[in-house]
Coordinates of C-alpha atoms in Angstrom, one line a residue:
M1 CA 31.1 27.1 15.0
A2 CA 30.3 29.0 11.8
A3 CA 30.5 32.8 11.8
G4 CA 26.8 33.1 11.0
E5 CA 25.9 30.9 14.0
T6 CA 28.2 33.0 16.2
Q7 CA 26.4 36.2 15.2
L8 CA 23.1 34.5 15.9
Y9 CA 24.0 33.6 19.4
A10 CA 25.6 36.9 20.0
K11 CA 22.2 38.5 19.2
V12 CA 20.5 36.1 21.6
F13 CA 23.0 36.9 24.4
N14 CA 22.7 40.7 23.9
K15 CA 18.9 40.3 24.2
L16 CA 19.4 38.4 27.4
R17 CA 21.7 41.1 28.8
G18 CA 19.2 43.7 27.9
R19 CA 16.6 42.4 30.4
S20 CA 16.8 40.5 33.7
V21 CA 18.6 37.3 33.3
P22 CA 16.4 34.2 34.2
S23 CA 17.4 32.8 37.6
L24 CA 18.5 29.5 36.2
L25 CA 20.6 30.9 33.4
E26 CA 22.6 33.4 35.6
P27 CA 24.5 30.7 37.7
L28 CA 25.4 28.8 34.5
L29 CA 26.8 32.0 32.9
G30 CA 28.7 32.6 36.2
M31 CA 30.3 29.1 35.8
G32 CA 31.7 30.2 32.5
F33 CA 29.3 28.4 30.1
P34 CA 28.4 30.3 26.9
A35 CA 24.9 31.6 26.8
H36 CA 23.8 29.4 23.8
T37 CA 25.0 26.1 25.4
A38 CA 23.6 27.0 28.8
L39 CA 20.2 27.7 27.2
K40 CA 20.5 24.4 25.3
A41 CA 21.2 22.5 28.5
L42 CA 18.3 24.1 30.3
A43 CA 15.9 23.2 27.5
A44 CA 17.2 19.6 27.3
T45 CA 16.7 19.1 31.1
G46 CA 13.3 20.8 31.4
R47 CA 14.6 24.0 33.1
K48 CA 14.3 22.3 36.5
T49 CA 17.6 23.0 38.4
V50 CA 21.0 24.6 37.7
E51 CA 22.6 21.3 38.9
E52 CA 20.9 19.2 36.2
A53 CA 21.8 21.7 33.5
S54 CA 25.4 21.9 34.7
D55 CA 25.6 18.1 34.8
W56 CA 24.2 18.0 31.2
L57 CA 26.9 20.4 30.0
H58 CA 29.7 18.6 31.7
S59 CA 28.6 15.2 30.2
H60 CA 28.2 16.8 26.8
C61 CA 31.7 18.3 26.7
N62 CA 32.7 16.1 23.8
D63 CA 29.3 16.3 22.0
P64 CA 30.1 17.3 18.4
S65 CA 26.7 18.9 18.1
L66 CA 26.9 21.0 21.3
N67 CA 27.2 24.3 19.4
D68 CA 24.7 23.5 16.7
P69 CA 21.5 25.6 16.9
I70 CA 19.2 22.6 17.0
P71 CA 16.0 23.3 19.0
Q72 CA 14.0 20.8 20.9
E73 CA 10.6 19.6 19.7
Y74 CA 7.6 20.2 22.0
A75 CA 4.1 18.8 22.3
L76 CA 1.2 19.3 24.7
F77 CA -0.7 16.3 26.0
L78 CA -3.8 15.9 28.3
C79 CA -2.9 13.1 30.7
P80 CA -5.2 11.3 33.2
T81 CA -4.0 10.8 36.8
G82 CA -5.0 8.8 39.9
S83 CA -7.1 5.6 39.7
L84 CA -7.9 6.0 36.0
L85 CA -4.3 6.2 35.1
E86 CA -3.6 3.1 37.2
K87 CA -6.4 1.2 35.4
L88 CA -5.1 2.3 32.0
Q89 CA -1.6 1.2 32.9
E90 CA -3.0 -2.2 34.0
F91 CA -4.7 -2.4 30.6
W92 CA -1.3 -1.6 28.9
R93 CA 0.4 -4.4 30.8
E94 CA -2.4 -7.0 30.3
S95 CA -2.9 -6.2 26.6
K96 CA 0.8 -6.6 26.0
R97 CA 0.9 -9.9 27.9
Q98 CA -2.1 -11.4 26.1
C99 CA -1.9 -9.8 22.7
A100 CA 1.8 -8.8 22.3
K101 CA 3.1 -5.2 21.9
N102 CA 1.3 -2.7 19.6
R103 CA 1.8 0.9 18.7
A104 CA -0.1 2.2 21.7
H105 CA 2.5 0.8 24.0
E106 CA 5.1 3.2 22.6
V107 CA 3.6 6.2 24.6
F108 CA 2.0 6.7 28.0
P109 CA -1.9 7.2 28.2
H110 CA -2.8 10.6 26.8
I111 CA -5.0 12.8 24.7
T112 CA -2.9 14.7 22.1
L113 CA -3.6 18.4 22.1
C114 CA -1.2 19.6 19.4
D115 CA 1.4 18.3 17.0
F116 CA 5.1 18.5 17.9
F117 CA 6.5 21.9 17.2
T118 CA 9.9 23.6 17.6
C119 CA 10.8 26.4 20.0
E120 CA 14.1 28.3 20.3
D121 CA 15.9 27.5 23.5
Q122 CA 15.8 31.1 24.8
K123 CA 12.0 31.2 24.4
V124 CA 11.1 28.0 26.3
E125 CA 9.9 29.9 29.4
C126 CA 7.4 31.7 27.2
L127 CA 5.8 28.3 26.5
Y128 CA 5.4 27.9 30.2
E129 CA 3.6 31.2 30.4
A130 CA 1.5 30.3 27.4
L131 CA 0.4 27.1 29.2
K132 CA -0.5 29.0 32.3
R133 CA -2.5 31.7 30.5
A134 CA -4.4 29.1 28.4
G135 CA -5.1 27.0 31.5
D136 CA -6.3 29.9 33.6
R137 CA -8.7 31.0 30.9
V138 CA -10.6 27.6 30.8
L139 CA -10.2 26.6 34.4
G140 CA -13.7 27.7 35.4
T141 CA -15.3 25.8 32.5
F142 CA -13.2 22.7 32.3
P143 CA -15.5 19.7 32.7
A144 CA -15.6 18.0 36.1
A145 CA -15.6 14.7 34.3
V146 CA -14.4 13.9 30.8
P147 CA -16.9 11.4 29.4
L148 CA -15.1 8.6 27.4
V149 CA -16.8 6.4 24.9
L150 CA -15.2 3.2 23.7
H151 CA -14.6 3.0 19.9
S152 CA -13.2 -0.2 18.2
S153 CA -12.2 -1.0 14.7
I154 CA -10.1 -3.7 13.0
S155 CA -6.8 -1.8 13.7
Y156 CA -7.7 0.8 16.4
L157 CA -9.2 0.7 19.9
G158 CA -9.6 3.7 22.1
F159 CA -11.8 6.2 24.0
F160 CA -13.4 9.1 22.2
V161 CA -14.1 12.3 24.2
S162 CA -17.8 13.4 24.0
D163 CA -18.5 16.5 22.1
G164 CA -19.3 19.0 24.9
P165 CA -16.2 18.5 27.0
A166 CA -14.2 17.9 23.8
D167 CA -15.1 21.4 22.6
I168 CA -13.7 23.0 25.9
I169 CA -10.5 20.9 25.6
R170 CA -10.0 21.9 22.0
E171 CA -10.6 25.5 23.0
F172 CA -7.8 25.1 25.5
A173 CA -5.5 23.7 22.8
V174 CA -6.3 26.6 20.5
M175 CA -5.6 29.1 23.2
F176 CA -2.3 27.5 24.0
A177 CA -1.4 27.6 20.3
S178 CA -2.3 31.3 20.1
E179 CA -0.4 32.2 23.3
A180 CA 2.7 30.2 22.2
S181 CA 2.6 32.0 18.8
S182 CA 2.4 35.4 20.5
L183 CA 4.8 34.9 23.3
A184 CA 7.4 32.4 21.9
D185 CA 7.0 32.9 18.2
C186 CA 6.1 29.2 17.7
T187 CA 3.9 27.7 15.0
V188 CA 1.7 25.3 16.9
K189 CA -1.0 23.2 15.2
P190 CA -3.7 22.4 17.8
C191 CA -5.8 19.3 17.5
T192 CA -9.2 20.2 16.1
K193 CA -10.3 16.7 15.1
Q194 CA -11.9 14.0 17.3
L195 CA -10.2 13.9 20.6
H196 CA -9.2 10.4 21.6
L197 CA -7.2 8.3 24.1
T198 CA -5.7 5.4 22.2
L199 CA -5.7 2.0 23.9
A200 CA -4.4 -0.1 21.1
H201 CA -3.2 0.6 17.5
K202 CA -1.9 -1.5 14.6
F203 CA -2.7 -4.8 16.4
Y204 CA -3.4 -8.2 14.8
P205 CA -7.1 -8.4 13.8
H206 CA -7.7 -11.7 15.7
H207 CA -6.7 -9.8 19.0
Q208 CA -9.6 -7.3 18.6
R209 CA -12.1 -9.2 20.7
T210 CA -9.6 -9.8 23.5
L211 CA -8.6 -6.2 23.6
E212 CA -12.2 -5.0 23.6
Q213 CA -12.9 -7.3 26.6
L214 CA -10.0 -5.8 28.5
A215 CA -11.0 -2.3 27.6
R216 CA -14.6 -2.8 28.8
A217 CA -13.2 -3.8 32.2
I218 CA -11.7 -0.3 32.7
P219 CA -13.9 1.5 35.2
L220 CA -14.8 5.0 33.9
G221 CA -17.0 6.1 36.8
H222 CA -14.2 7.3 39.0
S223 CA -13.4 11.1 39.1
C224 CA -10.1 12.0 37.6
Q225 CA -7.9 15.0 37.6
W226 CA -6.5 15.8 34.1
T227 CA -3.1 17.4 33.7
A228 CA -1.9 19.2 30.6
A229 CA 1.8 18.2 30.3
L230 CA 4.4 19.9 28.1
Y231 CA 7.0 17.5 26.8
S232 CA 10.1 17.9 24.6
R233 CA 12.2 15.5 22.6
D234 CA 15.4 15.6 20.5
M235 CA 14.1 16.2 17.0
R236 CA 17.2 14.5 15.4
F237 CA 16.3 11.1 16.7
V238 CA 12.5 10.9 16.0
H239 CA 11.6 7.4 14.7
Y240 CA 15.1 6.0 15.7
Q241 CA 15.2 2.8 17.8
T242 CA 15.7 3.7 21.4
L243 CA 17.9 1.4 23.6
R244 CA 18.3 1.6 27.4
V245 CA 21.7 0.6 28.7
L246 CA 21.7 -2.3 31.2
Y247 CA 25.3 -2.7 32.0
Q248 CA 28.5 -0.7 32.2
Y249 CA 30.8 -0.9 29.2
N250 CA 34.2 0.7 28.9
P251 CA 35.4 1.2 25.3
Q252 CA 38.1 -1.1 24.1
N253 CA 38.7 1.0 20.9
V254 CA 38.5 4.8 20.1
D255 CA 35.4 4.3 17.9
E256 CA 33.3 2.6 20.7
L257 CA 30.8 4.2 23.0
M258 CA 31.1 4.4 26.8
L259 CA 27.9 2.9 28.3
S260 CA 26.5 3.6 31.8
P261 CA 23.4 1.8 33.2
G262 CA 20.3 3.9 32.7
D263 CA 21.6 5.9 29.7
H264 CA 19.6 5.8 26.4
V265 CA 21.1 5.2 23.0
F266 CA 19.5 6.3 19.7
V267 CA 20.1 3.9 16.8
D268 CA 19.2 4.4 13.1
P269 CA 18.4 0.9 11.7
T270 CA 19.3 2.1 8.2
Q271 CA 22.8 3.0 9.1
Q272 CA 24.2 -0.3 10.5
E273 CA 26.2 -1.6 7.5
E274 CA 29.5 -0.9 9.3
A275 CA 28.6 -2.7 12.5
S276 CA 29.7 -6.3 13.1
E277 CA 27.2 -8.9 14.2
G278 CA 26.1 -8.2 17.8
W279 CA 27.1 -4.6 17.5
V280 CA 25.3 -1.4 16.6
I281 CA 26.2 2.2 16.0
G282 CA 24.3 4.7 18.2
T283 CA 24.3 8.1 19.8
S284 CA 24.3 8.4 23.6
Q285 CA 21.5 10.7 25.0
W286 CA 23.7 11.4 28.0
T287 CA 26.9 12.5 26.2
G288 CA 25.8 13.2 22.7
C289 CA 28.7 11.0 21.4
R290 CA 28.4 8.4 18.7
G291 CA 30.1 5.1 18.4
F292 CA 29.9 1.3 18.3
L293 CA 28.3 -0.6 21.2
P294 CA 27.5 -4.2 22.1
E295 CA 23.8 -4.6 21.5
N296 CA 23.4 -7.3 24.3
Y297 CA 24.3 -4.6 26.9
T298 CA 21.0 -2.9 26.1
E299 CA 17.3 -3.4 25.8
R300 CA 14.7 -1.9 23.5
V301 CA 12.5 0.7 25.0
S302 CA 10.0 3.3 23.8
E303 CA 11.0 6.6 22.3
C304 CA 8.9 8.5 25.0
D305 CA 11.2 7.1 27.7
T306 CA 13.7 9.8 26.5
W307 CA 11.1 12.7 26.5
V308 CA 11.6 15.4 29.0
K309 CA 8.6 16.7 31.0
H310 CA 8.7 20.5 31.4
R311 CA 5.7 21.9 33.0
T312 CA 2.2 20.8 33.9
Y313 CA -1.2 22.5 34.5
T314 CA -3.7 20.4 36.5
F315 CA -7.4 21.0 36.1
S316 CA -9.0 20.4 39.5
L317 CA -12.4 18.8 39.7
A318 CA -15.3 21.2 39.4
A319 CA -16.5 20.0 42.8
D320 CA -13.3 21.4 44.3
L321 CA -13.5 24.8 42.5
S322 CA -15.4 26.7 45.1
S323 CA -12.8 25.7 47.8
R324 CA -10.0 26.6 45.4
K325 CA -11.0 30.1 44.3
D326 CA -8.9 32.0 46.8
G327 CA -6.4 29.2 47.3
E328 CA -4.8 27.1 44.5
A329 CA -6.3 29.0 41.6
S330 CA -4.7 32.3 42.7
G331 CA -1.3 30.7 43.5
R332 CA -0.2 29.3 40.2
R333 CA 3.4 29.6 39.1
N334 CA 4.8 28.7 35.7
G335 CA 1.6 26.9 34.8
E336 CA 1.9 24.6 37.8
P337 CA -0.8 24.9 40.5
H338 CA -0.2 24.3 44.1
P339 CA -0.3 20.6 44.7
P340 CA -3.7 19.0 45.4
P341 CA -4.5 17.9 49.0
T342 CA -2.4 15.0 49.9
S343 CA -2.6 12.3 52.5
W344 CA -0.6 14.4 55.0
S345 CA -1.4 17.9 56.1
V346 CA 0.7 21.1 55.8
C347 CA 0.6 21.4 59.6
S348 CA 2.0 17.9 60.1
L349 CA 4.8 18.7 57.6
Q350 CA 5.7 21.9 59.4
S351 CA 5.7 20.1 62.6
L352 CA 7.9 17.4 61.0
Q353 CA 10.3 20.1 59.9
A354 CA 10.5 21.9 63.2
T355 CA 11.3 18.6 64.9
A356 CA 14.0 17.9 62.4
A357 CA 16.0 21.0 62.8
R358 CA 19.8 20.6 62.7
K359 CA 19.6 17.1 61.4
S360 CA 20.7 15.3 58.2
I361 CA 19.0 12.2 56.8
L362 CA 20.7 9.7 54.4
V363 CA 18.3 7.4 52.5
V364 CA 20.0 4.4 51.0
R365 CA 18.7 1.6 48.8
H366 CA 19.7 -1.9 49.8
G367 CA 22.5 -3.9 48.0
E368 CA 22.1 -6.4 45.2
R369 CA 19.6 -9.1 46.1
L370 CA 19.8 -12.8 45.0
D371 CA 16.7 -12.9 42.9
Q372 CA 17.9 -9.9 41.0
I373 CA 20.8 -12.0 39.6
F374 CA 19.5 -15.5 39.6
G375 CA 15.8 -14.9 38.8
K376 CA 12.6 -16.1 40.4
S377 CA 13.9 -19.7 40.6
W378 CA 16.9 -18.7 42.8
L379 CA 15.6 -20.7 45.8
Q380 CA 15.3 -23.9 43.8
Q381 CA 18.9 -23.5 42.7
C382 CA 20.2 -23.5 46.3
S383 CA 17.9 -26.0 48.0
T384 CA 18.4 -29.7 48.5
L385 CA 15.4 -32.1 48.3
D386 CA 15.2 -32.1 52.1
G387 CA 15.0 -28.3 52.2
R388 CA 18.6 -27.5 53.2
Y389 CA 20.6 -24.6 51.8
Y390 CA 23.8 -25.0 49.8
R391 CA 25.9 -22.6 47.8
P392 CA 25.7 -23.3 44.0
D393 CA 27.5 -20.1 43.0
L394 CA 30.0 -17.8 44.7
N395 CA 27.5 -15.0 44.5
F396 CA 25.2 -16.9 46.8
P397 CA 26.0 -16.1 50.5
R398 CA 27.8 -18.6 52.6
S399 CA 24.7 -19.2 54.7
L400 CA 21.2 -18.0 55.4
P401 CA 19.7 -17.1 58.8
R402 CA 17.3 -19.5 60.4
R403 CA 13.6 -18.9 59.9
S404 CA 10.7 -20.4 61.7
C405 CA 9.0 -21.9 58.6
G406 CA 12.3 -22.9 57.0
I407 CA 14.0 -21.9 53.8
K408 CA 10.8 -21.4 51.8
D409 CA 10.2 -18.1 53.6
F410 CA 13.1 -16.6 51.7
E411 CA 11.3 -16.9 48.4
N412 CA 9.4 -13.6 49.0
D413 CA 12.1 -12.1 51.2
P414 CA 15.4 -12.7 49.4
P415 CA 18.7 -12.0 51.1
L416 CA 21.6 -10.0 49.7
S417 CA 23.9 -11.7 47.2
S418 CA 27.7 -11.9 48.0
C419 CA 28.1 -8.9 45.8
G420 CA 25.3 -7.1 47.7
I421 CA 27.2 -7.7 50.9
F422 CA 30.4 -6.4 49.3
Q423 CA 28.5 -3.3 48.0
S424 CA 27.2 -2.6 51.5
R425 CA 30.6 -2.8 53.0
M426 CA 32.1 -0.6 50.4
A427 CA 29.4 2.0 51.1
G428 CA 30.0 1.8 54.9
E429 CA 33.8 2.1 54.4
A430 CA 33.3 5.2 52.2
L431 CA 30.9 6.7 54.8
L432 CA 33.6 6.2 57.4
D433 CA 36.2 7.9 55.3
S434 CA 33.8 10.8 54.7
G435 CA 33.8 11.6 58.4
I436 CA 30.0 11.8 58.9
S437 CA 28.5 11.0 62.2
V438 CA 25.6 8.5 62.1
T439 CA 23.5 8.7 65.2
C440 CA 20.6 6.4 64.5
V441 CA 19.6 3.8 61.9
F442 CA 16.1 2.8 60.6
T443 CA 15.5 0.0 58.1
S444 CA 12.6 -1.6 56.2
P445 CA 11.8 -5.0 57.6
A446 CA 12.9 -6.7 54.4
L447 CA 15.9 -8.9 55.1
R448 CA 18.0 -7.3 52.4
C449 CA 17.6 -3.9 54.0
V450 CA 18.4 -5.1 57.5
Q451 CA 21.5 -6.9 56.1
T452 CA 22.6 -3.7 54.3
A453 CA 22.3 -1.7 57.4
K454 CA 24.2 -4.2 59.4
H455 CA 27.2 -4.3 57.0
I456 CA 27.3 -0.5 56.8
L457 CA 27.4 -0.2 60.6
E458 CA 30.1 -2.8 60.8
E459 CA 32.3 -0.7 58.5
L460 CA 31.5 2.4 60.5
K461 CA 32.6 0.5 63.7
L462 CA 29.1 1.2 65.1
E463 CA 27.5 -2.3 64.9
K464 CA 27.6 -2.7 68.7
K465 CA 26.9 1.0 69.6
I466 CA 23.7 1.6 67.5
K467 CA 20.7 -0.6 67.4
I468 CA 18.8 -1.0 64.1
R469 CA 15.3 0.2 64.4
V470 CA 13.0 -1.8 62.1
E471 CA 10.2 0.4 60.6
P472 CA 7.7 -1.5 58.5
G473 CA 6.2 1.8 57.4
I474 CA 9.0 2.4 54.9
F475 CA 8.6 -1.1 53.3
E476 CA 8.2 -1.3 49.5
W477 CA 4.9 -0.4 47.9
T478 CA 3.1 -3.7 48.5
K479 CA 1.4 -3.5 45.0
W480 CA 4.8 -4.3 43.6
E481 CA 5.0 -7.5 45.7
A482 CA 3.1 -9.3 42.9
G483 CA 1.3 -12.5 43.7
K484 CA 2.1 -12.3 47.4
N485 CA -1.0 -12.7 49.5
T486 CA 0.9 -12.4 52.7
L487 CA 4.2 -10.8 53.4
T488 CA 6.6 -13.3 54.9
L489 CA 9.1 -11.1 56.7
M490 CA 11.4 -12.0 59.6
T491 CA 10.2 -11.1 63.0
L492 CA 12.4 -9.1 65.5
E493 CA 13.0 -12.3 67.4
E494 CA 14.2 -14.1 64.3
L495 CA 16.5 -11.2 63.4
K496 CA 17.8 -11.0 66.9
E497 CA 18.5 -14.8 66.9
A498 CA 20.4 -14.3 63.6
N499 CA 22.8 -11.8 65.3
F500 CA 21.3 -8.6 63.9
N501 CA 21.5 -5.9 66.5
V502 CA 17.9 -4.8 66.2
S503 CA 16.1 -2.7 68.8
M504 CA 13.4 -4.6 70.7
D505 CA 12.1 -1.4 72.3
Y506 CA 11.3 0.7 69.3
R507 CA 7.6 1.1 68.6
P508 CA 7.2 1.6 64.8
A509 CA 4.6 3.8 63.1
F510 CA 3.2 0.8 61.3
P511 CA 3.5 -2.8 62.7
L512 CA 4.3 -5.7 60.4
A513 CA 0.7 -6.9 60.6
S514 CA -0.6 -3.5 59.2
L515 CA 1.1 -4.1 55.8
L516 CA -1.6 -5.1 53.4
P517 CA -1.0 -6.6 50.0
A518 CA -1.8 -4.6 46.9
E519 CA -2.3 -1.3 48.7
S520 CA -3.1 1.8 46.7
Y521 CA -0.4 4.4 45.7
Q522 CA -2.1 7.0 48.0
D523 CA -2.0 4.6 50.9
F524 CA 1.7 3.9 50.2
V525 CA 2.8 7.5 50.2
H526 CA 0.7 8.3 53.3
R527 CA 2.3 5.4 55.1
C528 CA 5.8 6.6 54.2
A529 CA 5.0 10.2 55.2
V530 CA 3.6 9.2 58.6
S531 CA 6.7 6.9 59.1
M532 CA 9.0 9.8 58.3
G533 CA 7.3 11.9 61.0
Q534 CA 7.8 9.1 63.4
I535 CA 11.5 8.6 62.4
V536 CA 12.3 12.3 62.7
S537 CA 10.7 12.6 66.1
A538 CA 12.5 9.5 67.4
C539 CA 16.0 10.9 66.5
P540 CA 18.2 12.9 68.8
Q541 CA 17.8 16.7 68.6
D542 CA 21.5 17.5 68.2
A543 CA 23.4 17.4 64.9
G544 CA 24.1 14.1 63.3
V545 CA 23.0 11.8 60.4
T546 CA 20.0 9.5 60.5
L547 CA 20.6 6.5 58.2
I548 CA 17.5 5.1 56.5
V549 CA 18.0 1.8 54.6
G550 CA 15.1 1.0 52.4
H551 CA 14.1 0.3 48.8
G552 CA 14.6 2.2 45.6
S553 CA 11.2 3.8 46.2
A554 CA 12.3 5.2 49.6
L555 CA 14.7 7.7 47.9
D556 CA 11.5 9.4 46.7
S557 CA 8.7 8.5 49.2
C558 CA 10.8 9.2 52.3
T559 CA 12.3 12.5 51.2
R560 CA 9.4 14.3 49.5
P561 CA 7.4 14.7 52.8
L562 CA 10.5 16.1 54.5
L563 CA 11.0 18.5 51.6
Q564 CA 7.4 19.6 51.8
L565 CA 6.7 18.3 48.3
P566 CA 3.5 16.5 47.2
P567 CA 3.7 12.9 46.0
R568 CA 4.8 12.4 42.4
D569 CA 2.3 11.2 39.8
C570 CA 2.2 7.4 40.0
A571 CA 3.6 6.8 36.5
D572 CA 6.5 9.3 37.1
F573 CA 7.2 7.6 40.4
A574 CA 7.4 4.1 38.9
Q575 CA 9.7 5.3 36.1
L576 CA 12.0 7.1 38.5
V577 CA 12.3 4.2 40.9
R578 CA 13.5 1.9 38.1
K579 CA 16.6 4.1 37.7
V580 CA 17.8 3.7 41.3
P581 CA 20.8 1.3 41.5
S582 CA 22.0 -0.8 44.4
L583 CA 23.2 1.5 47.2
G584 CA 21.7 4.6 45.5
M585 CA 21.5 7.4 48.0
C586 CA 19.7 10.7 48.6
F587 CA 20.9 13.1 51.3
C588 CA 18.7 15.7 53.0
E589 CA 20.3 18.5 55.0
E590 CA 18.7 21.2 57.1
N591 CA 19.1 24.8 55.8
K592 CA 19.5 26.6 59.1
E593 CA 19.1 30.1 57.5
E594 CA 15.8 29.3 55.9
G595 CA 14.6 26.7 58.4
K596 CA 13.8 24.1 55.7
W597 CA 15.2 20.9 54.3
E598 CA 17.1 20.6 51.0
L599 CA 18.5 17.8 48.9
V600 CA 22.3 18.0 48.7
N601 CA 25.1 15.8 47.3
P602 CA 25.5 12.6 49.3
P603 CA 28.7 12.3 51.4
V604 CA 30.0 9.5 49.2
K605 CA 30.2 8.8 45.5
T606 CA 28.0 6.2 43.7
L607 CA 29.1 2.6 43.0
T608 CA 29.1 1.5 39.4
H609 CA 30.2 -1.9 38.2
G610 CA 29.7 -4.3 35.3
S611 CA 28.1 -7.7 34.9
N612 CA 29.8 -11.0 35.2
S613 CA 27.8 -13.9 33.6
G614 CA 27.9 -17.5 34.8
F615 CA 30.7 -19.7 33.5
N616 CA 30.8 -23.5 33.0
W617 CA 34.4 -24.6 32.0
R618 CA 33.1 -28.0 30.7
S619 CA 30.6 -26.4 28.3
W620 CA 33.2 -23.9 27.3
T621 CA 35.9 -26.4 26.4
Q622 CA 33.5 -28.6 24.5
G623 CA 32.1 -25.6 22.7
S624 CA 35.5 -24.6 21.5

């Protein structure tokens, strides 16, 4: 690092030592990280937890730009939530399906409140205070409803905000800009023009009519909470192509990039002359390293997928203001109000926590499922004309359990693949080696979850000692079970006949018949919260681990009620769940000193592996 940069950071560190060190920075300094890199890590991870910042620093140990004083770029957006957001997301999907992708699909639904601006890493917390102050000043006058008027032209489609409410929103943006300038020494340009929420932009002219019809179908009469959200991005990669890694790749040469599923890679299309066909040169978001990578190991995604959400300020509906004056409005911290009322009450959560004292809960996603590998037509690939099962590939299981309506019932309830069975056994073996004591097991009624639980218990040598309790209340969000009018899941009797050691005495919080297709997000999180209360109360009171085998969504929906956290925003939830791999785990442990639950490191490591495509020796030899 240049001498001038060293002096710059020395001044920053001296200023930090001159006042109370922020709570997140102090532990990082105690770990031996320099102040300037610790601040950079906190800014890059949204100043959420010390663990995230520490992980960022460790993964960026070989980042050639780690010591460069490059700040993040920030922007403030006004984002809809609830039913309006869901309808807008439906419009996004349907417009993309019918009219192909356009510029609006690059970003989530929002109203821009200011242009992107830079902020020094050590002053990011001042932005949070600026957001809080600006929000508090307009809270009482913020419109109960934000009237939206559809506007359409040959290349643009979107909602304009009516003048009266727009004036208040612009006032909020100007206040934030002023506070950010005063507190964080940032130059922020607030949006003072026509406020709008873009639905489609730069589309083909012949698609205009179709897009208008889809837009008019968006119901605007529902009330909506609007949230001001502060995001940041890496200013070096603006307008680069953004790729998401699908498969693990271990470099074969020193100039190649290590790839891990879920990582993002930034690629400059103008700097690809050196890359061979099928390869690109990119920079990993997770490590900061640059190198060659096989392009077919990735998929193209939007730039905003790499943005970091920092803090939000939610404007509650005016109808709720009178009940909030002495409650939520007075309890804001860092620009974030206390969560809005949820489907479960604080009392029920406190009761849940009291019941759960001295317990640990391990939530695990099921193993690899057949349709995940062989697609929607997997059942046709393994069925004879008379409806019998055969094994067309070694990743198909040796056999399938018998079902009352035959093999067709597996179409909407796919089993584990052979690799999924292997993954489950590996996880069970690792749990055995870790020495944890599993005392009870709950699973979703999906076959893949029951299978995963069975194989884990077999490796733990507990398959005959512990019965699997099937809890339909932790089943996947039924809205994601697209096109399925009824859920065809195996009954307890069918599972028992298939040699699954399921409990026939357990009375679930939600019976199978109560699972309705296309439920709302609110109904889903309520169902999971109630089910967690049932699960905790059904467990022994002494120390031990309760194993819950569910879906990727369970790692969030089954832990947040226990941690006394409100449900995530629906869009954030969907994005988070997509990142959960097979056998992904979350581990909750009781903090005896404080009498609450905490997320801690799972007792075993994660399982990472690469892909193995199908192989036909005859086609291979003829092709050569």
